[in-house]
CSV table of C-alpha atoms in Angstrom, one decimal:
chain,number,residue,atom,x,y,z
A,1,MET,CA,0.0,0.0,0.0
A,2,ASN,CA,1.4,3.3,-1.1
A,3,THR,CA,0.9,6.0,1.5
A,4,ALA,CA,3.2,8.5,0.0
A,5,SER,CA,2.4,12.1,0.7
A,6,ALA,CA,1.4,14.4,-2.0
A,7,VAL,CA,1.8,18.1,-1.3
A,8,SER,CA,2.8,19.0,2.2
A,9,THR,CA,1.5,22.6,2.0
A,10,PRO,CA,-1.9,22.9,3.7
A,11,VAL,CA,-4.8,24.5,2.0
A,12,ALA,CA,-5.7,28.0,3.1
A,13,GLN,CA,-9.0,28.2,4.9
A,14,ALA,CA,-10.7,30.3,2.2
A,15,PRO,CA,-10.2,27.7,-0.7
A,16,VAL,CA,-11.5,24.9,1.5
A,17,LEU,CA,-14.7,26.8,2.3
A,18,LEU,CA,-15.0,27.7,-1.4
A,19,PHE,CA,-14.6,24.1,-2.4
A,20,ALA,CA,-17.2,23.0,0.1
A,21,LEU,CA,-19.6,25.7,-1.2
A,22,ALA,CA,-18.8,24.6,-4.8
A,23,THR,CA,-19.5,20.9,-4.2
A,24,GLY,CA,-22.8,21.8,-2.5
A,25,VAL,CA,-24.0,23.9,-5.4
A,26,ILE,CA,-22.7,21.7,-8.2
A,27,VAL,CA,-24.3,18.5,-6.8
A,28,GLN,CA,-27.7,20.2,-7.0
A,29,SER,CA,-27.6,19.9,-10.8
A,30,LEU,CA,-28.0,16.2,-10.3
A,31,TYR,CA,-31.2,16.5,-8.3
A,32,VAL,CA,-32.8,19.7,-9.6
A,33,ALA,CA,-35.3,17.8,-11.8
A,34,GLN,CA,-36.4,15.1,-9.3
A,35,PRO,CA,-39.2,17.1,-7.6
A,36,LEU,CA,-40.2,18.6,-10.9
A,37,VAL,CA,-40.5,15.5,-13.1
A,38,GLY,CA,-44.2,15.7,-13.6
A,39,VAL,CA,-44.2,19.4,-14.5
A,40,ILE,CA,-41.2,19.2,-16.8
A,41,ALA,CA,-42.6,16.1,-18.6
A,42,GLN,CA,-45.9,17.8,-19.2
A,43,SER,CA,-44.2,21.0,-20.4
A,44,LEU,CA,-42.0,19.1,-22.9
A,45,GLY,CA,-44.9,16.8,-24.0
A,46,LEU,CA,-43.0,13.6,-23.1
A,47,PRO,CA,-45.0,10.3,-23.3
A,48,ALA,CA,-45.5,8.4,-20.1
A,49,ALA,CA,-42.9,5.7,-21.1
A,50,VAL,CA,-40.0,8.1,-21.0
A,51,VAL,CA,-41.0,10.5,-18.2
A,52,SER,CA,-38.4,8.9,-15.9
A,53,LEU,CA,-35.6,10.1,-18.2
A,54,VAL,CA,-36.1,13.7,-16.9
A,55,ALA,CA,-34.5,12.7,-13.6
A,56,THR,CA,-32.5,9.6,-14.5
A,57,LEU,CA,-30.4,10.9,-17.4
A,58,ALA,CA,-28.5,13.3,-15.2
A,59,LEU,CA,-27.6,10.5,-12.8
A,60,LEU,CA,-26.7,8.3,-15.8
A,61,GLY,CA,-24.4,11.0,-17.1
A,62,TYR,CA,-22.8,11.3,-13.6
A,63,ALA,CA,-22.1,7.6,-13.5
A,64,LEU,CA,-20.5,7.8,-16.9
A,65,GLY,CA,-18.4,10.8,-15.9
A,66,LEU,CA,-17.1,9.0,-12.8
A,67,PHE,CA,-15.4,6.4,-15.0
A,68,LEU,CA,-14.6,8.3,-18.2
A,69,LEU,CA,-14.0,11.9,-17.0
A,70,VAL,CA,-12.7,11.9,-13.4
A,71,PRO,CA,-9.7,9.7,-14.2
A,72,LEU,CA,-8.4,12.6,-16.4
A,73,CYS,CA,-7.3,14.2,-13.1
A,74,ASP,CA,-4.3,11.9,-13.3
A,75,LEU,CA,-3.5,13.0,-16.8
A,76,VAL,CA,-4.5,16.6,-17.3
A,77,GLU,CA,-3.5,19.8,-15.4
A,78,ASN,CA,-6.2,19.9,-12.7
A,79,ARG,CA,-7.0,23.6,-12.7
A,80,ARG,CA,-7.7,23.7,-16.4
A,81,LEU,CA,-9.7,20.5,-16.3
A,82,VAL,CA,-11.9,21.7,-13.4
A,83,LEU,CA,-12.6,25.1,-14.9
A,84,ALA,CA,-13.4,23.6,-18.4
A,85,THR,CA,-15.7,20.9,-16.9
A,86,LEU,CA,-17.5,23.5,-14.7
A,87,ALA,CA,-18.0,25.7,-17.7
A,88,VAL,CA,-19.7,22.8,-19.6
A,89,ASN,CA,-21.9,22.3,-16.5
A,90,ALA,CA,-23.1,25.9,-16.5
A,91,LEU,CA,-23.7,25.8,-20.3
A,92,THR,CA,-25.8,22.6,-20.1
A,93,LEU,CA,-27.9,24.0,-17.3
A,94,LEU,CA,-28.5,27.2,-19.3
A,95,VAL,CA,-29.7,25.1,-22.3
A,96,ALA,CA,-32.1,23.2,-20.0
A,97,ALA,CA,-33.4,26.5,-18.7
A,98,LEU,CA,-34.3,27.7,-22.2
A,99,PRO,CA,-37.5,26.7,-24.1
A,100,VAL,CA,-35.8,24.0,-26.1
A,101,SER,CA,-37.2,20.7,-27.6
A,102,ALA,CA,-37.5,17.6,-25.5
A,103,PRO,CA,-34.5,15.9,-27.2
A,104,ALA,CA,-32.4,18.9,-26.5
A,105,PHE,CA,-33.4,19.1,-22.9
A,106,LEU,CA,-32.7,15.4,-22.4
A,107,ALA,CA,-29.3,15.7,-24.0
A,108,ALA,CA,-28.5,18.7,-21.8
A,109,SER,CA,-29.6,16.7,-18.7
A,110,LEU,CA,-27.2,13.9,-19.7
A,111,LEU,CA,-24.3,16.3,-20.1
A,112,THR,CA,-25.2,18.2,-16.9
A,113,GLY,CA,-24.7,15.0,-15.0
A,114,PHE,CA,-21.6,14.1,-16.9
A,115,SER,CA,-20.0,17.5,-16.1
A,116,ALA,CA,-21.2,17.5,-12.5
A,117,THR,CA,-18.4,15.0,-11.8
A,118,VAL,CA,-16.2,18.0,-11.4
A,119,ILE,CA,-17.1,17.5,-7.7
A,120,GLN,CA,-14.9,14.4,-7.7
A,121,MET,CA,-12.1,16.5,-9.2
A,122,LEU,CA,-12.3,19.2,-6.5
A,123,ILE,CA,-12.1,16.7,-3.6
A,124,PRO,CA,-8.8,15.0,-4.7
A,125,LEU,CA,-7.4,18.4,-5.6
A,126,ALA,CA,-8.1,19.6,-2.1
A,127,ALA,CA,-6.5,16.4,-0.7
A,128,ALA,CA,-3.4,17.0,-2.8
A,129,MET,CA,-3.1,20.5,-1.5
A,130,THR,CA,-3.5,19.5,2.2
A,131,ALA,CA,-1.0,18.1,4.7
A,132,GLU,CA,-1.8,14.5,5.5
A,133,ALA,CA,-2.4,15.2,9.2
A,134,GLU,CA,-5.2,17.6,8.2
A,135,ARG,CA,-6.6,15.7,5.3
A,136,GLY,CA,-9.5,14.2,7.1
A,137,ARG,CA,-10.7,17.6,8.4
A,138,VAL,CA,-10.5,19.2,5.0
A,139,ILE,CA,-12.3,16.3,3.2
A,140,GLY,CA,-14.9,16.2,6.0
A,141,ASN,CA,-15.7,19.9,5.5
A,142,ILE,CA,-16.0,19.5,1.7
A,143,THR,CA,-18.1,16.4,2.1
A,144,SER,CA,-20.4,18.3,4.4
A,145,GLY,CA,-20.9,20.8,1.6
A,146,MET,CA,-21.7,18.1,-0.9
A,147,MET,CA,-24.2,16.3,1.3
A,148,LEU,CA,-25.9,19.6,2.3
A,149,GLY,CA,-26.3,20.3,-1.3
A,150,ILE,CA,-27.8,16.9,-1.9
A,151,MET,CA,-30.3,17.3,0.9
A,152,LEU,CA,-31.2,20.9,0.1
A,153,SER,CA,-31.5,20.4,-3.6
A,154,ARG,CA,-35.0,19.0,-3.7
A,155,PRO,CA,-36.7,21.6,-1.5
A,156,LEU,CA,-34.8,24.5,-3.1
A,157,SER,CA,-35.7,23.4,-6.6
A,158,SER,CA,-39.4,23.1,-5.5
A,159,VAL,CA,-39.4,26.5,-3.9
A,160,VAL,CA,-37.9,28.3,-7.0
A,161,ALA,CA,-40.1,26.4,-9.4
A,162,GLY,CA,-43.2,27.2,-7.3
A,163,TYR,CA,-42.6,31.0,-7.5
A,164,LEU,CA,-40.9,31.4,-10.9
A,165,GLY,CA,-41.5,28.2,-12.9
A,166,TRP,CA,-39.4,25.1,-13.5
A,167,HIS,CA,-37.2,26.9,-16.1
A,168,ALA,CA,-36.1,29.3,-13.4
A,169,SER,CA,-34.7,26.4,-11.2
A,170,TYR,CA,-32.2,25.6,-14.0
A,171,ALA,CA,-31.5,29.3,-14.7
A,172,VAL,CA,-30.7,30.2,-11.1
A,173,LEU,CA,-28.5,27.1,-10.8
A,174,ALA,CA,-26.6,28.0,-14.0
A,175,GLY,CA,-26.0,31.5,-12.7
A,176,SER,CA,-24.7,30.2,-9.4
A,177,ILE,CA,-22.3,27.9,-11.3
A,178,VAL,CA,-21.0,30.8,-13.3
A,179,VAL,CA,-20.3,32.7,-10.1
A,180,LEU,CA,-18.4,29.7,-8.7
A,181,LEU,CA,-16.4,29.4,-11.9
A,182,ILE,CA,-15.2,33.0,-11.6
A,183,ALA,CA,-14.3,32.4,-7.9
A,184,LEU,CA,-12.5,29.2,-8.5
A,185,ALA,CA,-10.6,30.7,-11.5
A,186,ARG,CA,-9.2,33.3,-9.1
A,187,SER,CA,-8.3,31.0,-6.2
A,188,MET,CA,-7.3,27.6,-7.6
A,189,PRO,CA,-3.6,26.9,-8.0
A,190,SER,CA,-2.2,24.9,-10.9
A,191,LEU,CA,-1.6,21.2,-10.1
A,192,PRO,CA,0.2,19.3,-12.9
A,193,PRO,CA,-0.6,15.6,-13.3
A,194,ARG,CA,1.8,12.8,-12.1
A,195,GLN,CA,1.1,10.4,-14.9
A,196,ARG,CA,2.2,10.2,-18.6
A,197,MET,CA,0.1,7.7,-20.4
A,198,ALA,CA,-2.5,7.5,-23.2
A,199,TYR,CA,-6.1,7.9,-22.2
A,200,PRO,CA,-7.1,4.3,-23.1
A,201,ALA,CA,-4.3,3.0,-20.9
A,202,LEU,CA,-5.5,5.3,-18.1
A,203,LEU,CA,-9.0,3.8,-18.3
A,204,SER,CA,-7.7,0.2,-18.5
A,205,SER,CA,-5.6,0.8,-15.4
A,206,LEU,CA,-8.9,1.2,-13.3
A,207,ALA,CA,-9.3,-2.6,-13.0
A,208,ALA,CA,-5.6,-3.0,-12.0
A,209,LEU,CA,-6.1,-0.3,-9.3
A,210,TRP,CA,-9.2,-2.0,-8.0
A,211,ARG,CA,-7.3,-5.3,-7.7
A,212,ALA,CA,-4.2,-3.8,-6.2
A,213,GLU,CA,-5.8,-1.8,-3.4
A,214,PRO,CA,-7.8,-3.9,-0.9
A,215,LEU,CA,-8.4,-0.7,1.2
A,216,LEU,CA,-10.2,0.8,-1.8
A,217,ARG,CA,-12.4,-2.3,-2.2
A,218,GLU,CA,-13.3,-2.4,1.5
A,219,ARG,CA,-14.1,1.3,1.8
A,220,ALA,CA,-16.0,1.3,-1.5
A,221,LEU,CA,-18.2,-1.6,-0.4
A,222,SER,CA,-18.8,-0.1,3.1
A,223,VAL,CA,-20.0,3.3,1.7
A,224,ALA,CA,-22.0,1.6,-1.0
A,225,LEU,CA,-23.9,-0.4,1.6
A,226,CYS,CA,-24.5,2.7,3.8
A,227,PHE,CA,-25.7,4.7,0.8
A,228,GLY,CA,-28.0,1.8,-0.2
A,229,ALA,CA,-29.7,2.2,3.2
A,230,PHE,CA,-29.7,6.0,2.8
A,231,SER,CA,-31.3,5.8,-0.7
A,232,ALA,CA,-33.9,3.2,0.4
A,233,PHE,CA,-35.1,5.4,3.2
A,234,TRP,CA,-35.1,8.7,1.3
A,235,GLY,CA,-36.5,7.2,-1.8
A,236,MET,CA,-39.7,6.1,-0.1
A,237,VAL,CA,-40.1,8.2,3.0
A,238,ALA,CA,-42.0,10.9,1.1
A,239,LEU,CA,-44.7,8.3,0.3
A,240,ARG,CA,-45.0,7.3,3.9
A,241,LEU,CA,-45.2,10.9,5.1
A,242,ALA,CA,-47.9,11.7,2.6
A,243,ALA,CA,-50.0,8.8,3.8
A,244,ALA,CA,-52.2,8.6,7.0
A,245,PRO,CA,-51.8,9.5,9.8
A,246,PHE,CA,-49.1,12.1,8.8
A,247,GLY,CA,-50.7,13.5,5.6
A,248,LEU,CA,-47.9,15.9,4.9
A,249,HIS,CA,-48.0,17.9,1.7
A,250,ALA,CA,-45.0,19.1,-0.3
A,251,ASN,CA,-44.0,21.8,2.1
A,252,GLY,CA,-44.2,19.5,5.1
A,253,ILE,CA,-42.1,16.9,3.3
A,254,ALA,CA,-39.5,19.6,2.4
A,255,LEU,CA,-39.3,20.6,6.1
A,256,PHE,CA,-38.7,17.0,7.0
A,257,ALA,CA,-35.9,16.8,4.5
A,258,LEU,CA,-34.4,19.9,6.0
A,259,ALA,CA,-34.4,18.4,9.5
A,260,GLY,CA,-32.2,15.6,8.2
A,261,VAL,CA,-29.6,18.1,7.1
A,262,SER,CA,-28.3,18.4,10.6
A,263,GLY,CA,-26.8,14.9,10.2
A,264,ALA,CA,-24.1,16.5,7.9
A,265,ILE,CA,-22.3,17.7,11.0
A,266,SER,CA,-20.8,14.2,11.2
A,267,ALA,CA,-18.5,14.8,8.3
A,268,PRO,CA,-16.0,17.2,9.9
A,269,LEU,CA,-16.2,15.1,13.1
A,270,ALA,CA,-15.5,11.9,11.3
A,271,GLY,CA,-12.6,13.6,9.5
A,272,ARG,CA,-11.0,14.7,12.7
A,273,LEU,CA,-11.4,11.2,14.3
A,274,GLY,CA,-9.8,9.7,11.2
A,275,ASP,CA,-6.9,12.2,11.5
A,276,ALA,CA,-6.6,11.2,15.2
A,277,GLY,CA,-6.1,7.5,14.3
A,278,LYS,CA,-9.6,6.5,15.4
A,279,ALA,CA,-10.9,5.6,11.9
A,280,ARG,CA,-12.0,2.0,12.9
A,281,THR,CA,-14.0,3.1,15.9
A,282,ALA,CA,-15.6,6.0,14.0
A,283,THR,CA,-16.5,3.6,11.2
A,284,LEU,CA,-18.2,1.2,13.5
A,285,ALA,CA,-20.1,4.1,15.1
A,286,ALA,CA,-21.2,5.3,11.7
A,287,HIS,CA,-22.5,1.8,10.8
A,288,ALA,CA,-24.3,1.5,14.2
A,289,CYS,CA,-26.0,4.8,13.4
A,290,VAL,CA,-27.3,3.5,10.1
A,291,VAL,CA,-28.6,0.3,11.7
A,292,LEU,CA,-30.3,2.2,14.6
A,293,ALA,CA,-31.7,4.7,12.1
A,294,THR,CA,-33.4,2.0,10.1
A,295,LEU,CA,-35.0,0.4,13.2
A,296,LEU,CA,-36.2,3.8,14.4
A,297,ALA,CA,-37.6,4.5,10.9
A,298,TRP,CA,-39.6,1.3,11.0
A,299,LEU,CA,-40.9,2.2,14.5
A,300,GLY,CA,-41.8,5.8,13.5
A,301,GLY,CA,-43.5,4.7,10.4
A,302,ASN,CA,-45.8,2.4,12.4
A,303,ALA,CA,-47.6,5.4,14.0
A,304,LYS,CA,-50.1,3.1,15.7
A,305,LEU,CA,-47.4,2.2,18.2
A,306,PHE,CA,-47.4,5.8,19.5
A,307,VAL,CA,-49.9,7.8,21.5
A,308,SER,CA,-49.8,10.5,18.9
A,309,PRO,CA,-48.7,10.9,15.3
A,310,THR,CA,-46.5,13.8,16.4
A,311,LEU,CA,-44.3,11.4,18.4
A,312,ALA,CA,-44.1,9.0,15.5
A,313,LEU,CA,-43.1,11.8,13.2
A,314,ALA,CA,-40.4,13.0,15.7
A,315,THR,CA,-39.0,9.4,15.7
A,316,LEU,CA,-38.8,9.5,11.9
A,317,VAL,CA,-36.9,12.8,12.2
A,318,VAL,CA,-34.4,11.3,14.6
A,319,ALA,CA,-34.0,8.3,12.2
A,320,ALA,CA,-33.4,10.7,9.3
A,321,ILE,CA,-30.7,12.6,11.2
A,322,LEU,CA,-28.9,9.4,12.4
A,323,LEU,CA,-29.1,7.8,8.9
A,324,ASP,CA,-27.6,10.9,7.4
A,325,ALA,CA,-24.9,11.2,10.1
A,326,GLY,CA,-23.9,7.5,9.7
A,327,THR,CA,-23.8,7.6,5.9
A,328,ILE,CA,-21.9,10.9,5.7
A,329,GLY,CA,-19.5,9.8,8.4
A,330,ASP,CA,-18.6,6.6,6.6
A,331,LEU,CA,-18.3,8.5,3.3
A,332,THR,CA,-15.9,11.0,4.9
A,333,LEU,CA,-13.7,8.3,6.6
A,334,GLY,CA,-13.5,6.3,3.5
A,335,ARG,CA,-12.6,9.2,1.3
A,336,ARG,CA,-9.9,10.4,3.7
A,337,GLU,CA,-8.3,6.9,3.6
A,338,ILE,CA,-8.4,6.4,-0.1
A,339,ASN,CA,-6.8,9.8,-0.6
A,340,LEU,CA,-3.8,8.6,1.4
A,341,LEU,CA,-3.1,5.8,-1.1
A,342,ARG,CA,-1.6,6.8,-4.4
A,343,PRO,CA,-1.1,10.5,-5.2
A,344,GLU,CA,-0.4,9.6,-8.8
A,345,ALA,CA,-3.7,7.8,-9.1
A,346,ARG,CA,-5.9,10.0,-6.9
A,347,GLY,CA,-8.4,10.9,-9.7
A,348,ARG,CA,-8.9,7.3,-10.7
A,349,ILE,CA,-9.2,6.1,-7.1
A,350,ASN,CA,-11.8,8.7,-6.4
A,351,GLY,CA,-13.7,7.8,-9.5
A,352,LEU,CA,-13.8,4.2,-8.6
A,353,TYR,CA,-14.8,4.9,-5.0
A,354,THR,CA,-17.6,7.2,-5.9
A,355,GLY,CA,-18.7,5.0,-8.7
A,356,VAL,CA,-19.3,2.0,-6.4
A,357,PHE,CA,-20.9,4.4,-3.9
A,358,PHE,CA,-23.3,5.5,-6.6
A,359,VAL,CA,-24.1,1.9,-7.6
A,360,GLY,CA,-25.0,1.1,-3.9
A,361,GLY,CA,-27.4,4.0,-3.9
A,362,ALA,CA,-29.0,2.9,-7.2
A,363,VAL,CA,-29.4,-0.7,-5.9
A,364,GLY,CA,-30.9,0.6,-2.6
A,365,SER,CA,-33.4,2.8,-4.5
A,366,ALA,CA,-34.4,-0.1,-6.7
A,367,LEU,CA,-34.9,-2.6,-3.9
A,368,ALA,CA,-36.8,-0.1,-1.8
A,369,GLY,CA,-39.2,0.5,-4.7
A,370,PHE,CA,-39.8,-3.2,-5.0
A,371,ALA,CA,-40.1,-3.7,-1.2
A,372,TRP,CA,-42.6,-0.8,-1.0
A,373,ALA,CA,-44.7,-2.3,-3.7
A,374,ARG,CA,-44.8,-5.7,-2.0
A,375,ALA,CA,-44.8,-4.8,1.7
A,376,GLY,CA,-45.1,-1.0,2.1
A,377,TRP,CA,-43.1,0.8,4.7
A,378,ASP,CA,-42.2,-2.4,6.6
A,379,GLY,CA,-40.6,-3.8,3.5
A,380,THR,CA,-38.7,-0.6,2.8
A,381,CYS,CA,-37.3,-0.6,6.3
A,382,VAL,CA,-36.3,-4.3,6.1
A,383,ALA,CA,-34.4,-3.5,2.9
A,384,ALA,CA,-32.6,-0.6,4.5
A,385,LEU,CA,-31.8,-2.6,7.6
A,386,GLY,CA,-30.3,-5.3,5.4
A,387,PHE,CA,-27.9,-2.8,3.9
A,388,GLY,CA,-27.1,-1.3,7.4
A,389,LEU,CA,-26.3,-4.8,8.9
A,390,ALA,CA,-24.2,-5.7,5.9
A,391,ALA,CA,-22.2,-2.5,6.4
A,392,LEU,CA,-21.7,-3.2,10.1
A,393,VAL,CA,-20.5,-6.8,9.4
A,394,SER,CA,-18.1,-5.5,6.8
A,395,GLY,CA,-16.7,-3.0,9.3
A,396,LEU,CA,-16.3,-5.7,12.0
A,397,ARG,CA,-14.6,-8.0,9.5
A,398,ARG,CA,-12.3,-5.3,8.1
A,399,ARG,CA,-8.8,-6.7,7.5
A,400,VAL,CA,-6.9,-3.8,6.0
A,401,PRO,CA,-5.7,-1.2,8.6
A,402,SER,CA,-6.1,2.5,8.0
A,403,PRO,CA,-3.1,4.1,6.3
A,404,ARG,CA,-0.7,5.6,8.8
A,405,ILE,CA,0.1,9.3,8.6
A,406,ALA,CA,3.8,10.2,8.6
A,407,VAL,CA,4.1,13.1,11.0
A,408,CYS,CA,6.9,15.5,10.1
A,409,ALA,CA,8.8,17.4,12.7
A,410,PRO,CA,8.2,21.1,12.7
């Protein structure tokens, strides 16, 4: 295992905060359409058979970008790559905001997701600019920004669309990306690549990296399982909240989602624990949070067990916070450790890690939908619990130690 340090100069505080803000804004381009699927489909005149493409094409583009675009971090000067990709993201969002045809909108959605993978370029860039002893804290702060963006994206998109129309949701986001582009252009340093190889060879090396790094495999599996539980819960909880006895409407469900945002505080905490050499303990705690959250989610969803629906709803809120905290904590700890592996392959390693994480979420969503159709909320919680228990078992059976940080004398 290669734990060579990259760049020993720490990141200044301002760029770290800017990177956290950037990831939080950019990630919203993946989810801006989700609460607006029906309105957008009707506006574009899409047939029922392809309505789902409104939301899923951005996610498909993101998955492609993780394996085809992010590895370029190891081959192309990072500042130029980040700025060019971010410019494409702003342009595709602007196209989606215009009154274009359905095929043009769907193509823009695919490219929006593809270019949103710039998030996974910023995180390894920040890691490369950070001293190893502080890497967990920095990655934790940036991960907090990303997860806050994910959790805020749906309610924000709904609010903007409610007042100004769905086109405005894309236009506002495109404008925000342009502002970020200008800010990053002024603050990002140049970071030359450490590899000299052809692009096809770069892509073919992904499989070799996966086989050569057991820590990458363990961490990717762990976070995929946690994200599977996360996606199962958040994919179906709106349906449970809309049903009796809660009967929440869109605004109430948005407020519920906002309550879960507080779980993002686990990211900087997990990063600091990782830096302090307590990654294993923190990982097991994160997995325990996921398991406990799924049990509380089942309990809260069965409102008849409580004296009032308010107490049941409060239990669901606690479950959401714990689930978010556990998932984000595991994500942060894993990302910290994989960024201590190979500086020359940091882009590819981050692409692989996030790709597997993404697959876990997709599987969790799919299984939750199937479970809901067969057994309602109980089935959904069983599916989420299965992911959480598998993550806990993987943590208990972990064989590869955390990479050790070489502490330099002052």
